[in-house]
Short mmCIF file of N, CA and C in Angstrom, two decimals:
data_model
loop_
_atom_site.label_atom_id
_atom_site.label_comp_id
_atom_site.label_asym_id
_atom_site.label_seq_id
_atom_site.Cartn_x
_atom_site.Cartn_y
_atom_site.Cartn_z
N UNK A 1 -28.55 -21.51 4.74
CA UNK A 1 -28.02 -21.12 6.03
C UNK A 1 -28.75 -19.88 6.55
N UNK A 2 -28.94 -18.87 5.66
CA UNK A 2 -29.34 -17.29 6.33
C UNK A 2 -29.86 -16.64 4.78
N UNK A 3 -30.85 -15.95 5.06
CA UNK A 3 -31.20 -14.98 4.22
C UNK A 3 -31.00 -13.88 4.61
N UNK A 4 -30.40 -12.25 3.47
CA UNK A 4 -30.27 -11.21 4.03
C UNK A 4 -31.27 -10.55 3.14
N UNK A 5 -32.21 -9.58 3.41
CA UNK A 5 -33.34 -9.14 2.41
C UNK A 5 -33.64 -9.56 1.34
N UNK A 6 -34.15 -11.10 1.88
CA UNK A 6 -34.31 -12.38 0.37
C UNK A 6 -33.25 -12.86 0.43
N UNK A 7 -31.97 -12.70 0.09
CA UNK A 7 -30.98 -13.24 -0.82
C UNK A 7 -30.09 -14.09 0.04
N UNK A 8 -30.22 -15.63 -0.88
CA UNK A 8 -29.89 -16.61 0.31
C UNK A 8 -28.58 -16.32 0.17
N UNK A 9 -28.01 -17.34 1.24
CA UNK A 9 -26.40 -16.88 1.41
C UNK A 9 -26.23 -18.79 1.64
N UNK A 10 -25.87 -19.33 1.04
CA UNK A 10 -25.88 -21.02 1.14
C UNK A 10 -24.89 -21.43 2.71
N UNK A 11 -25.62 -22.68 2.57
CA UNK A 11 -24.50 -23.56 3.60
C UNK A 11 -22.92 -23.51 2.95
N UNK A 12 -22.84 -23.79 1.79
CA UNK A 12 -21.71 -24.11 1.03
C UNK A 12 -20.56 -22.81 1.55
N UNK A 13 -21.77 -22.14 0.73
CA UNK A 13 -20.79 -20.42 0.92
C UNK A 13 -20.25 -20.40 2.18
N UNK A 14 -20.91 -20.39 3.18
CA UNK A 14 -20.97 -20.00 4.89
C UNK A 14 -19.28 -20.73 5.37
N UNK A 15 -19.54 -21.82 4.95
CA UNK A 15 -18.81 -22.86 5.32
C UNK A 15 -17.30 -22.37 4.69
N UNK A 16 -17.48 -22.18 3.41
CA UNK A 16 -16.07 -21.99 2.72
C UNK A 16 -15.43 -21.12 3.20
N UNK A 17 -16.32 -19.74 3.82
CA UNK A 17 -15.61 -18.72 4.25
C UNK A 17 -15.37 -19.16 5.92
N UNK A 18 -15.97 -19.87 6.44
CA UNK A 18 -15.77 -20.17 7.67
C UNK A 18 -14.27 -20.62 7.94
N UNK A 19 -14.15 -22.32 6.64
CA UNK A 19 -13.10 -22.47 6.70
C UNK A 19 -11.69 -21.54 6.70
N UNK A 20 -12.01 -20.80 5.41
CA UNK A 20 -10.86 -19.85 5.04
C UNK A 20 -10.24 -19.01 6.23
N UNK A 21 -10.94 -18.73 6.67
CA UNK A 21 -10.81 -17.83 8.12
C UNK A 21 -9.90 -18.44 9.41
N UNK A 22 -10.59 -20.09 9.52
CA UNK A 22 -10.01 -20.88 10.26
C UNK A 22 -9.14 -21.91 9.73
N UNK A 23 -8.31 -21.28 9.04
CA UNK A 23 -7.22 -22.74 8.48
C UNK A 23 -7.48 -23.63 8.35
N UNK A 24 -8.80 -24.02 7.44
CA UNK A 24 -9.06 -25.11 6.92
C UNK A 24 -10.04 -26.02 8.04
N UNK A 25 -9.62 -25.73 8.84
CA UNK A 25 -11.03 -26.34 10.08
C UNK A 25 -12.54 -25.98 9.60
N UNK A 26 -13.62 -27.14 10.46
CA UNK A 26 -15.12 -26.43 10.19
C UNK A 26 -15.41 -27.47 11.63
N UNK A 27 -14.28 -27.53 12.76
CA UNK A 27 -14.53 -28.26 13.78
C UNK A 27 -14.67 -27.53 14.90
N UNK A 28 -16.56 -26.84 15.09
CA UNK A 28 -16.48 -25.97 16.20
C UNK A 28 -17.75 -25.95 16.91
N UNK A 29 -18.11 -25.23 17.55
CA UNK A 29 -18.89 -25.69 18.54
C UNK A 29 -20.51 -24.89 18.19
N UNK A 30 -21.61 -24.88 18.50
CA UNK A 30 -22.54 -23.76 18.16
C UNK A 30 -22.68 -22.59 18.14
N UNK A 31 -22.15 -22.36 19.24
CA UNK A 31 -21.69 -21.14 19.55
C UNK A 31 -20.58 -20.07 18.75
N UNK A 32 -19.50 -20.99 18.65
CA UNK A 32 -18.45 -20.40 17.55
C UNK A 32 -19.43 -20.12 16.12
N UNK A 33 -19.82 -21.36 15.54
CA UNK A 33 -20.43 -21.05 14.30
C UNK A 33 -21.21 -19.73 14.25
N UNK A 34 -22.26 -19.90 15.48
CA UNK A 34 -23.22 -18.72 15.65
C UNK A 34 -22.94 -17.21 15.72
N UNK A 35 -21.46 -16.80 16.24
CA UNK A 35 -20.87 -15.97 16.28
C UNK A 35 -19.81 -15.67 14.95
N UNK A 36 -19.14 -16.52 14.09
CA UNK A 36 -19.01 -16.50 13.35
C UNK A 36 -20.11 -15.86 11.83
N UNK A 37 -20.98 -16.50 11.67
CA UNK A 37 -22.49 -16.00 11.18
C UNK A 37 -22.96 -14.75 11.17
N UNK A 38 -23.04 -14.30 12.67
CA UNK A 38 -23.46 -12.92 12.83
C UNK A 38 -22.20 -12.22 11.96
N UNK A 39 -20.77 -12.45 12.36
CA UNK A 39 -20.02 -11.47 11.55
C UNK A 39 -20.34 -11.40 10.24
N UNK A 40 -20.31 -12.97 9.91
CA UNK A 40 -20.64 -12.81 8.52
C UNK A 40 -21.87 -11.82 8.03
N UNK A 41 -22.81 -12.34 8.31
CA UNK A 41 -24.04 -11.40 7.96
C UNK A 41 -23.74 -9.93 8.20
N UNK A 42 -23.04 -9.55 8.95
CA UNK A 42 -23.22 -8.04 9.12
C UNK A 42 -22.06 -7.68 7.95
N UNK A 43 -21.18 -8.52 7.73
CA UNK A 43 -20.26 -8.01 6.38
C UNK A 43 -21.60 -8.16 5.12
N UNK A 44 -22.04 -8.89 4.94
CA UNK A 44 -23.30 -8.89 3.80
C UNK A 44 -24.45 -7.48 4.04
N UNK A 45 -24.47 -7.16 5.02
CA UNK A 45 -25.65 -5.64 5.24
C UNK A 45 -25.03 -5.34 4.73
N UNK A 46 -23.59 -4.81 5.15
CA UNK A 46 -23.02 -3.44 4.60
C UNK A 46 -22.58 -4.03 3.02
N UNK A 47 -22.28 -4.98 2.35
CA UNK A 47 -22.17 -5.04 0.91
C UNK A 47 -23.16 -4.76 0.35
N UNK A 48 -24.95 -4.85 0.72
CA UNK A 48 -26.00 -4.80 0.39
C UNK A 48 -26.28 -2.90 -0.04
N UNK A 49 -25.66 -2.20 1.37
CA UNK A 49 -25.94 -1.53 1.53
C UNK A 49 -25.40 -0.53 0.29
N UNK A 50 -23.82 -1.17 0.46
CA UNK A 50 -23.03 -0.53 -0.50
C UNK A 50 -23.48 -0.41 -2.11
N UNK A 51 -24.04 -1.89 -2.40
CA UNK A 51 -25.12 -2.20 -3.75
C UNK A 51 -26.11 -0.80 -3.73
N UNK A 52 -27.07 -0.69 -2.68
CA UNK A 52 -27.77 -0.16 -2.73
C UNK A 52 -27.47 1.06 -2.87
N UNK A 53 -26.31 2.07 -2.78
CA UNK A 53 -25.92 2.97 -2.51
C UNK A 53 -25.35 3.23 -3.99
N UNK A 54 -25.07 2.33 -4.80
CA UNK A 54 -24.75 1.99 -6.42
C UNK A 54 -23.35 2.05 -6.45
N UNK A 55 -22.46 1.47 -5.28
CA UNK A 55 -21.10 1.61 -5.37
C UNK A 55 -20.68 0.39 -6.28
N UNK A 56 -21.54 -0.15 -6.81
CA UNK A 56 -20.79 -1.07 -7.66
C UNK A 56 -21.07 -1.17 -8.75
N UNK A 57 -21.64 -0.12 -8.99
CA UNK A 57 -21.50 0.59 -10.54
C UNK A 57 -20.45 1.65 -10.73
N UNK A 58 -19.94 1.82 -9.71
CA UNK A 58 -18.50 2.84 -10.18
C UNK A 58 -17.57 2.28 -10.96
N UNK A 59 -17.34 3.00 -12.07
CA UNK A 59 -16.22 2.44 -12.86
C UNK A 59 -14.74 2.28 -12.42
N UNK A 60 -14.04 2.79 -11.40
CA UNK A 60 -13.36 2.28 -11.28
C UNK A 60 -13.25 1.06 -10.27
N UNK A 61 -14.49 0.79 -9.83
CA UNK A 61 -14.60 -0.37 -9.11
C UNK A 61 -14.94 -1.69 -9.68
N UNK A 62 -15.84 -1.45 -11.25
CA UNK A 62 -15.68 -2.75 -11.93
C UNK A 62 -14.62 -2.48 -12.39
N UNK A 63 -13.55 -1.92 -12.65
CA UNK A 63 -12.53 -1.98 -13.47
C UNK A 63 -11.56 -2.98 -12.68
N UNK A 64 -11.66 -2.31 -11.23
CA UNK A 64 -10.72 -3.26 -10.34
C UNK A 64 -11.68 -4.88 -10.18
N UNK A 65 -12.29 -5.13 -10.81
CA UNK A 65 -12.80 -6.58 -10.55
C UNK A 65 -12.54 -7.24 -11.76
N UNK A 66 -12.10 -6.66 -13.02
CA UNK A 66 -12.41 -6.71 -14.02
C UNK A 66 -10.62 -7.23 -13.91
N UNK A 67 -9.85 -6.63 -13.68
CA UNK A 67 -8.39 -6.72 -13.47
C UNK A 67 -8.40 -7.95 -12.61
N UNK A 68 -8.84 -8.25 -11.16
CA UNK A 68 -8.82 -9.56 -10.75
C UNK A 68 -9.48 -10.88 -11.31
N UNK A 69 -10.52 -10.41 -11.90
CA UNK A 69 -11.12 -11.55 -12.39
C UNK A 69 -10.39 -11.98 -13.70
N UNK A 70 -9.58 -11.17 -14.27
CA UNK A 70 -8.10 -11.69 -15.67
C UNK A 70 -7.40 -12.53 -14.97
N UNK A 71 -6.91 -11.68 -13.66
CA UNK A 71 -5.82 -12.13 -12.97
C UNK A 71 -6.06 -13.54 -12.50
N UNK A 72 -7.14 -14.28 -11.55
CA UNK A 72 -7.94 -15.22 -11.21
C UNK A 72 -8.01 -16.10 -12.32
N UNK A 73 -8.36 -15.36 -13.53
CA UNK A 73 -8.73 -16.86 -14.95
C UNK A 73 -7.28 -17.27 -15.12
N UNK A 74 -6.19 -16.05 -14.82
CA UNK A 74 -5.17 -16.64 -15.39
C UNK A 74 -4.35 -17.41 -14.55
N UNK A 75 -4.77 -17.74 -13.34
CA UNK A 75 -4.58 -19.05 -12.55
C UNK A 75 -5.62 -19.91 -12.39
N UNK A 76 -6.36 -20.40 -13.08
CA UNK A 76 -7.61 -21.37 -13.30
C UNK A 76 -6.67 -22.55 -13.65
N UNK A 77 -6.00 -22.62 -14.54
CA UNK A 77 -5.36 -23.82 -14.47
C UNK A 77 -5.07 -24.63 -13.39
N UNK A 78 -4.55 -23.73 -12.19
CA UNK A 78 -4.11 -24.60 -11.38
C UNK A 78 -5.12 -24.39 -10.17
N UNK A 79 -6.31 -23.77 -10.20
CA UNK A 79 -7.08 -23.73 -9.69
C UNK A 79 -7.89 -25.31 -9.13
N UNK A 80 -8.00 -25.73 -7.78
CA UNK A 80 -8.88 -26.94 -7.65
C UNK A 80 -10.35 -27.27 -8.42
N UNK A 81 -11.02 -26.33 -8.18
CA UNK A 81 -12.44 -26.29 -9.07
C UNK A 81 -13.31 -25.34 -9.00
N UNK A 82 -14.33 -24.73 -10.21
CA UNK A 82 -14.64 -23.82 -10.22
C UNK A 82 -15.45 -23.24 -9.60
N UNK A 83 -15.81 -24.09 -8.05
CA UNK A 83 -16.58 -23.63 -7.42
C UNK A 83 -16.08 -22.53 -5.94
N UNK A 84 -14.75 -22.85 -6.31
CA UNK A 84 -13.74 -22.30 -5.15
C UNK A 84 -13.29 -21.12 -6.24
N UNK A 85 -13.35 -20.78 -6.97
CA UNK A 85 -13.05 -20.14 -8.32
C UNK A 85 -14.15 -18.77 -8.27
N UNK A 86 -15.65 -19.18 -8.28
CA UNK A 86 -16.70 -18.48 -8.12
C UNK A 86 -16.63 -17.87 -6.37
N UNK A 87 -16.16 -18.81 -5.59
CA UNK A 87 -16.63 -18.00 -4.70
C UNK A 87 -15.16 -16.82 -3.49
N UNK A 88 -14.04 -17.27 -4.87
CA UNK A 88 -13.20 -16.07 -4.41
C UNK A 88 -13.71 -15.20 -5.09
N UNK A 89 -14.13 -14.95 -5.94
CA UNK A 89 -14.37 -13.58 -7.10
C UNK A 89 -15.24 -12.90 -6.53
N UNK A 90 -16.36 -14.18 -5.58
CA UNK A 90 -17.46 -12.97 -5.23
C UNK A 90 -17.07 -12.90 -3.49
N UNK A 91 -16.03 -13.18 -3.39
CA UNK A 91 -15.48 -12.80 -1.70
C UNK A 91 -14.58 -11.42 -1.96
N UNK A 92 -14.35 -11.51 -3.38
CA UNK A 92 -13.25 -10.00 -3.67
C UNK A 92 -14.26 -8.73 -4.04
N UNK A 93 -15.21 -9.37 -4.74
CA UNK A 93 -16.08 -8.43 -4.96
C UNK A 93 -17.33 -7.80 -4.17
N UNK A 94 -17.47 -8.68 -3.13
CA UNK A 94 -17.80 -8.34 -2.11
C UNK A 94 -17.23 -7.52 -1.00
N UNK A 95 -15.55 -8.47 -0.89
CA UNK A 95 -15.09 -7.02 -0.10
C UNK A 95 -14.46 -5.75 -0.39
N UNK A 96 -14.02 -5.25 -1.86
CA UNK A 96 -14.17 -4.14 -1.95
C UNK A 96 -15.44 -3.47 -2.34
N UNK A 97 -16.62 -4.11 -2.29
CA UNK A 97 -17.67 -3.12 -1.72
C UNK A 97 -17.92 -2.73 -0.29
N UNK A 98 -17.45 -3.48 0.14
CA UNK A 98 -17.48 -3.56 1.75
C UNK A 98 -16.43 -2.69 2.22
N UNK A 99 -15.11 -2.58 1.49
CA UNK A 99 -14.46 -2.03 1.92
C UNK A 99 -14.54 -0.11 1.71
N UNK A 100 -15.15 -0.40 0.23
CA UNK A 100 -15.50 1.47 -0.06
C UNK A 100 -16.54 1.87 0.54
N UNK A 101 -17.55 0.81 1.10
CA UNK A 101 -19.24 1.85 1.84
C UNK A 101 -18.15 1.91 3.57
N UNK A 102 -17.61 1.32 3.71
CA UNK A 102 -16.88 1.13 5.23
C UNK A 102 -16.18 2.72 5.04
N UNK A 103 -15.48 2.44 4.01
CA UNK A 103 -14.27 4.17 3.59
C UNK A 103 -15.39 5.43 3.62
N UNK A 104 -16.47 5.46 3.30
CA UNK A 104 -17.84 6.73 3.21
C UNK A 104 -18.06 6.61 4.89
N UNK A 105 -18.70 5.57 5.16
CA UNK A 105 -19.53 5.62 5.77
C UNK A 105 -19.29 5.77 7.44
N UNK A 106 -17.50 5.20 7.66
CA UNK A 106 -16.68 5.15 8.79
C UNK A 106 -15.57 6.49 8.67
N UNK A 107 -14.67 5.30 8.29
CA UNK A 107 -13.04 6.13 8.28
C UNK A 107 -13.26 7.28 7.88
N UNK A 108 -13.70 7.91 6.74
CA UNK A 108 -13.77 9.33 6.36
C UNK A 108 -14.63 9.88 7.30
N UNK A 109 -15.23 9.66 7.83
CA UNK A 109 -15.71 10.58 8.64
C UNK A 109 -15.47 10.96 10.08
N UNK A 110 -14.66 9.87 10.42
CA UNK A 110 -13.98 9.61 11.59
C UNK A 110 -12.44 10.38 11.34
N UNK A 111 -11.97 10.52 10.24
CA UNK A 111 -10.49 11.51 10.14
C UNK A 111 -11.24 12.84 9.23
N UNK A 112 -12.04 13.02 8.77
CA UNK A 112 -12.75 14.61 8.18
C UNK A 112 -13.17 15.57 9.37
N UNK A 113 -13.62 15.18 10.47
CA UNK A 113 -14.64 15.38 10.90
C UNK A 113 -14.26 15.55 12.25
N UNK A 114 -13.82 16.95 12.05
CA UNK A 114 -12.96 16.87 14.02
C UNK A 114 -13.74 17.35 14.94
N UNK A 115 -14.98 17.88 14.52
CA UNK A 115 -15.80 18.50 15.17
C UNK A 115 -16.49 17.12 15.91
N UNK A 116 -16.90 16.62 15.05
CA UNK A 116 -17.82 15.11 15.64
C UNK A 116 -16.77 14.52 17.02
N UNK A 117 -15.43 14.51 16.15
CA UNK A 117 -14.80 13.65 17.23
C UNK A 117 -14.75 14.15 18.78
N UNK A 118 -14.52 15.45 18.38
CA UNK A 118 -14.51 16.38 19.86
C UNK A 118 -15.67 16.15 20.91
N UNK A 119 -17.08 16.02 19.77
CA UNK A 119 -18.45 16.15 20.50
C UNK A 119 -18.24 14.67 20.73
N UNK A 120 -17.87 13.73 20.60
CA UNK A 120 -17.74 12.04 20.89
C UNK A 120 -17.19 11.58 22.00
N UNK A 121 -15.83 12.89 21.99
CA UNK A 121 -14.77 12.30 23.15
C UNK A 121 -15.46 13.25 24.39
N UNK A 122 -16.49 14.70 24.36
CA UNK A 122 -16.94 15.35 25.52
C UNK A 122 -18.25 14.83 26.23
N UNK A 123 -18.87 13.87 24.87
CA UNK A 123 -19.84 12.43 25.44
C UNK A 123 -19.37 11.58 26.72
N UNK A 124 -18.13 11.38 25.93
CA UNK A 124 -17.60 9.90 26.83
C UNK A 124 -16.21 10.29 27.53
N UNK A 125 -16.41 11.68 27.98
CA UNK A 125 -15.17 11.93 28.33
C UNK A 125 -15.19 11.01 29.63
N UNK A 126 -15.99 10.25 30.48
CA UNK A 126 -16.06 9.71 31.81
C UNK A 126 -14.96 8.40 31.48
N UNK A 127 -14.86 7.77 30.37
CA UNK A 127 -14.15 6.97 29.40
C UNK A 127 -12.78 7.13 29.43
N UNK A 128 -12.73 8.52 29.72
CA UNK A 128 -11.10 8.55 29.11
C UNK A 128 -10.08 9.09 30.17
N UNK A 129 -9.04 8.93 30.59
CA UNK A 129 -8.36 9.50 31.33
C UNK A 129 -7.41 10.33 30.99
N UNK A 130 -7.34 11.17 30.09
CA UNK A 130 -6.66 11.97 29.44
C UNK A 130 -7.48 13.23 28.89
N UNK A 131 -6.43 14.17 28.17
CA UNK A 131 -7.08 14.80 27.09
C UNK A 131 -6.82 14.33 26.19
N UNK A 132 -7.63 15.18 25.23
CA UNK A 132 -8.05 14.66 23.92
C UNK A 132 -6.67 14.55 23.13
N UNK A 133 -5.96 15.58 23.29
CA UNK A 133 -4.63 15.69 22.41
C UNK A 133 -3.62 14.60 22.52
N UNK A 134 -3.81 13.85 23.68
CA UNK A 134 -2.89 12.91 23.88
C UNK A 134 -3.45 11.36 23.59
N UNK A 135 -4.60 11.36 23.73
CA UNK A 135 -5.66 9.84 23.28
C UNK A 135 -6.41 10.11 21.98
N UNK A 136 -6.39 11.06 21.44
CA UNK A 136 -7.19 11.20 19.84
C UNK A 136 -7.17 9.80 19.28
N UNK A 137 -6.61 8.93 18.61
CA UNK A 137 -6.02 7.91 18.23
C UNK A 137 -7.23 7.18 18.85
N UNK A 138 -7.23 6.41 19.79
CA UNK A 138 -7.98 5.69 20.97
C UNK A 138 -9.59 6.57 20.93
N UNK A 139 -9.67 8.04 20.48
CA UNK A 139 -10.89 8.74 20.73
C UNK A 139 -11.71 8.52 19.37
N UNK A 140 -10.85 8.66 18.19
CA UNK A 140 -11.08 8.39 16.64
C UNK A 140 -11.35 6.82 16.56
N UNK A 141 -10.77 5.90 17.27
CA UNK A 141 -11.11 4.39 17.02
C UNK A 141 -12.32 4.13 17.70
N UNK A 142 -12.45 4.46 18.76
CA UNK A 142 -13.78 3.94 19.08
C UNK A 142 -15.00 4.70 18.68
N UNK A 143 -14.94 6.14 18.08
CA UNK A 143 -15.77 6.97 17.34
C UNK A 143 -16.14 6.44 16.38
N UNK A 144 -15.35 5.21 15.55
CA UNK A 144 -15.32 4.69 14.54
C UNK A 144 -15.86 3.58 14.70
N UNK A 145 -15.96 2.99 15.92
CA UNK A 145 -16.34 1.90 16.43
C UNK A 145 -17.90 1.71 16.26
N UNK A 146 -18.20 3.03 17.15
CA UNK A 146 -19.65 3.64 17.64
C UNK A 146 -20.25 4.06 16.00
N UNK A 147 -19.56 4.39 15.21
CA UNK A 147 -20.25 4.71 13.60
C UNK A 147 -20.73 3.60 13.22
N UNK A 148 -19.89 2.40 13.69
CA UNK A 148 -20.21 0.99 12.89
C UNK A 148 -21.52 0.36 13.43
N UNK A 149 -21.40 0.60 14.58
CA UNK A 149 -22.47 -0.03 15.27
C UNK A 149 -23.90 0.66 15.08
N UNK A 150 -23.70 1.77 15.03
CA UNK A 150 -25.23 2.61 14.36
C UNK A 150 -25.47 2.42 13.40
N UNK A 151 -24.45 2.24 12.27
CA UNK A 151 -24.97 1.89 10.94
C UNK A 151 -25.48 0.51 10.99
N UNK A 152 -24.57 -0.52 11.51
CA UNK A 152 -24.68 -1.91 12.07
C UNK A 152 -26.43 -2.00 12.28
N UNK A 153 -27.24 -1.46 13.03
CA UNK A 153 -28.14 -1.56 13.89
C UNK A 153 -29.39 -1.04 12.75
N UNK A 154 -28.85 0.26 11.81
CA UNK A 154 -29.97 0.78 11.19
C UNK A 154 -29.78 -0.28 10.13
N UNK A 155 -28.85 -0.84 9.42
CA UNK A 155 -28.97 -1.66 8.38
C UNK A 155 -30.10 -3.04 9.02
N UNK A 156 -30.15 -3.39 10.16
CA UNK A 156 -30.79 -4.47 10.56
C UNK A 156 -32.27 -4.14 10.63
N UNK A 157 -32.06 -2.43 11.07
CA UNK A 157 -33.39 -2.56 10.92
C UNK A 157 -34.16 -2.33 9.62
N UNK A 158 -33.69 -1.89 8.10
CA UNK A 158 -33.99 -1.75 7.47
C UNK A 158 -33.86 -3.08 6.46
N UNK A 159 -33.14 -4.24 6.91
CA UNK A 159 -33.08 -5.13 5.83
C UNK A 159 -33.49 -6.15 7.01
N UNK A 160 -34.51 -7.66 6.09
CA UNK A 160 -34.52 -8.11 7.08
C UNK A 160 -33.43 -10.02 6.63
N UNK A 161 -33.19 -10.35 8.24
CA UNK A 161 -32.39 -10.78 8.06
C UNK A 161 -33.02 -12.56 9.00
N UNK A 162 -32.87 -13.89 8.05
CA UNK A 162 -33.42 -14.90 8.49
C UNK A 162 -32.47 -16.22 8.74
N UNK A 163 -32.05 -16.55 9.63
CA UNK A 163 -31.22 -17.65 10.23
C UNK A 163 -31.98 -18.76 10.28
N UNK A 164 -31.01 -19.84 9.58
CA UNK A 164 -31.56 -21.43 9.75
C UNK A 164 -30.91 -21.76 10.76
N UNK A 165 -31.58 -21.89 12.21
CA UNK A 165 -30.96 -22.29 13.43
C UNK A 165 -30.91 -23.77 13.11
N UNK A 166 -31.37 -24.69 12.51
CA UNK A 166 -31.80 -25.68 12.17
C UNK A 166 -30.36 -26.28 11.21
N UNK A 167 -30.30 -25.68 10.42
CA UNK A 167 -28.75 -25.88 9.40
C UNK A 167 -27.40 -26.08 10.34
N UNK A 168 -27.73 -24.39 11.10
CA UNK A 168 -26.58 -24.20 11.96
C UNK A 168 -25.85 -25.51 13.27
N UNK A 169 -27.24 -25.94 13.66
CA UNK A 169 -27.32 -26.82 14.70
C UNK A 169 -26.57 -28.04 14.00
N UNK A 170 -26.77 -28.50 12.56
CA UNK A 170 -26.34 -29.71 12.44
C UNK A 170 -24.76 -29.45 11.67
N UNK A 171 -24.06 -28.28 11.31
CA UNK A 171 -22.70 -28.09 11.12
C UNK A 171 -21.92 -27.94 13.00
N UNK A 172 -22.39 -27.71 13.93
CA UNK A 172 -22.01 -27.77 14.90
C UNK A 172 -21.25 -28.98 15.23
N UNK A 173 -19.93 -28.94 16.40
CA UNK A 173 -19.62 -30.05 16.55
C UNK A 173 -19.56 -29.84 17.79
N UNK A 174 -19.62 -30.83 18.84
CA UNK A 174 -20.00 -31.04 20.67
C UNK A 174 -18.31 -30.98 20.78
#
């Protein structure tokens, strides 16, 4: 389906999480898929990134995979098959990497960091119809917004990233 710096990411995969997302549907149009995809992929930069950053060598982060993946064997029994098996473990382990480079790299710095927010909201004060004391909330979310999207943009440009328009076209439905 897509490569993210080399590392394929299958039709299979794409699809499973597609479904999961959409209650079991995979009945959508090119466009949906295509937009779907991009999210996906940009959740894979930032897991990449997070790899790269060695957050998943923290011990208490294999520890917490280490605890689900007991927890997971010890519903294998009634598990359908082990291919839905493999690819929750690496949808969990994917998103709490995703979720701790997101906690560095966003949120903490978006509630640490009141100075930034101030210089964010006197950027875009044309944005806001208030002061700050009364929209902070609304000034911190989209500060957080604007973090994602810069990181969003430098991860793209530093990893590169390859779409089978070709795959995509034939999971499409008219």
């Amino acid at each position: 389906m897509a490569t993210v710096n080399g590392k394929p990411v299958s039709t299979k995969e794409f699809i499973w999480a597609y479904k999961k997302s959409h209650n079991g549907s995979v009945s959508a149009d090119y466009a949906a898929l295509a937009s779907y995809l991009n999210l996906y992929l940009n959740f894979k930069l930032k897991v990449l990134d997070a790899r790269e950053m060695g957050l998943d060598k923290n011990p208490f982060y294999q520890e917490e995979i280490k605890t689900y993946e007991t927890a997971l064997d010890a519903h294998k029994k009634t598990s359908v098959n082990n291919k839905n098996h493999d690819f929750l473990l690496n949808e969990y382990r994917e998103g709490v990497l995703m979720f701790n480079v997101s906690e560095q790299k966003i949120w903490s710095r978006a509630q640490d960091d009141e100075q930034a927010v101030k210089d964010f909201y006197h950027q875009h004060k044309k944005d806001y119809q208030a002061p700050l004391s009364e929209i902070r909330g609304q000034v911190i979310a989209d500060y957080q917004q604007n973090l994602e999207e810069d990181w969003l943009s430098s991860l793209k440009q530093k990893y590169q990233i390859k779409v089978n328009e070709n795959e995509l076209r034939k999971l499409a439905k008219p």
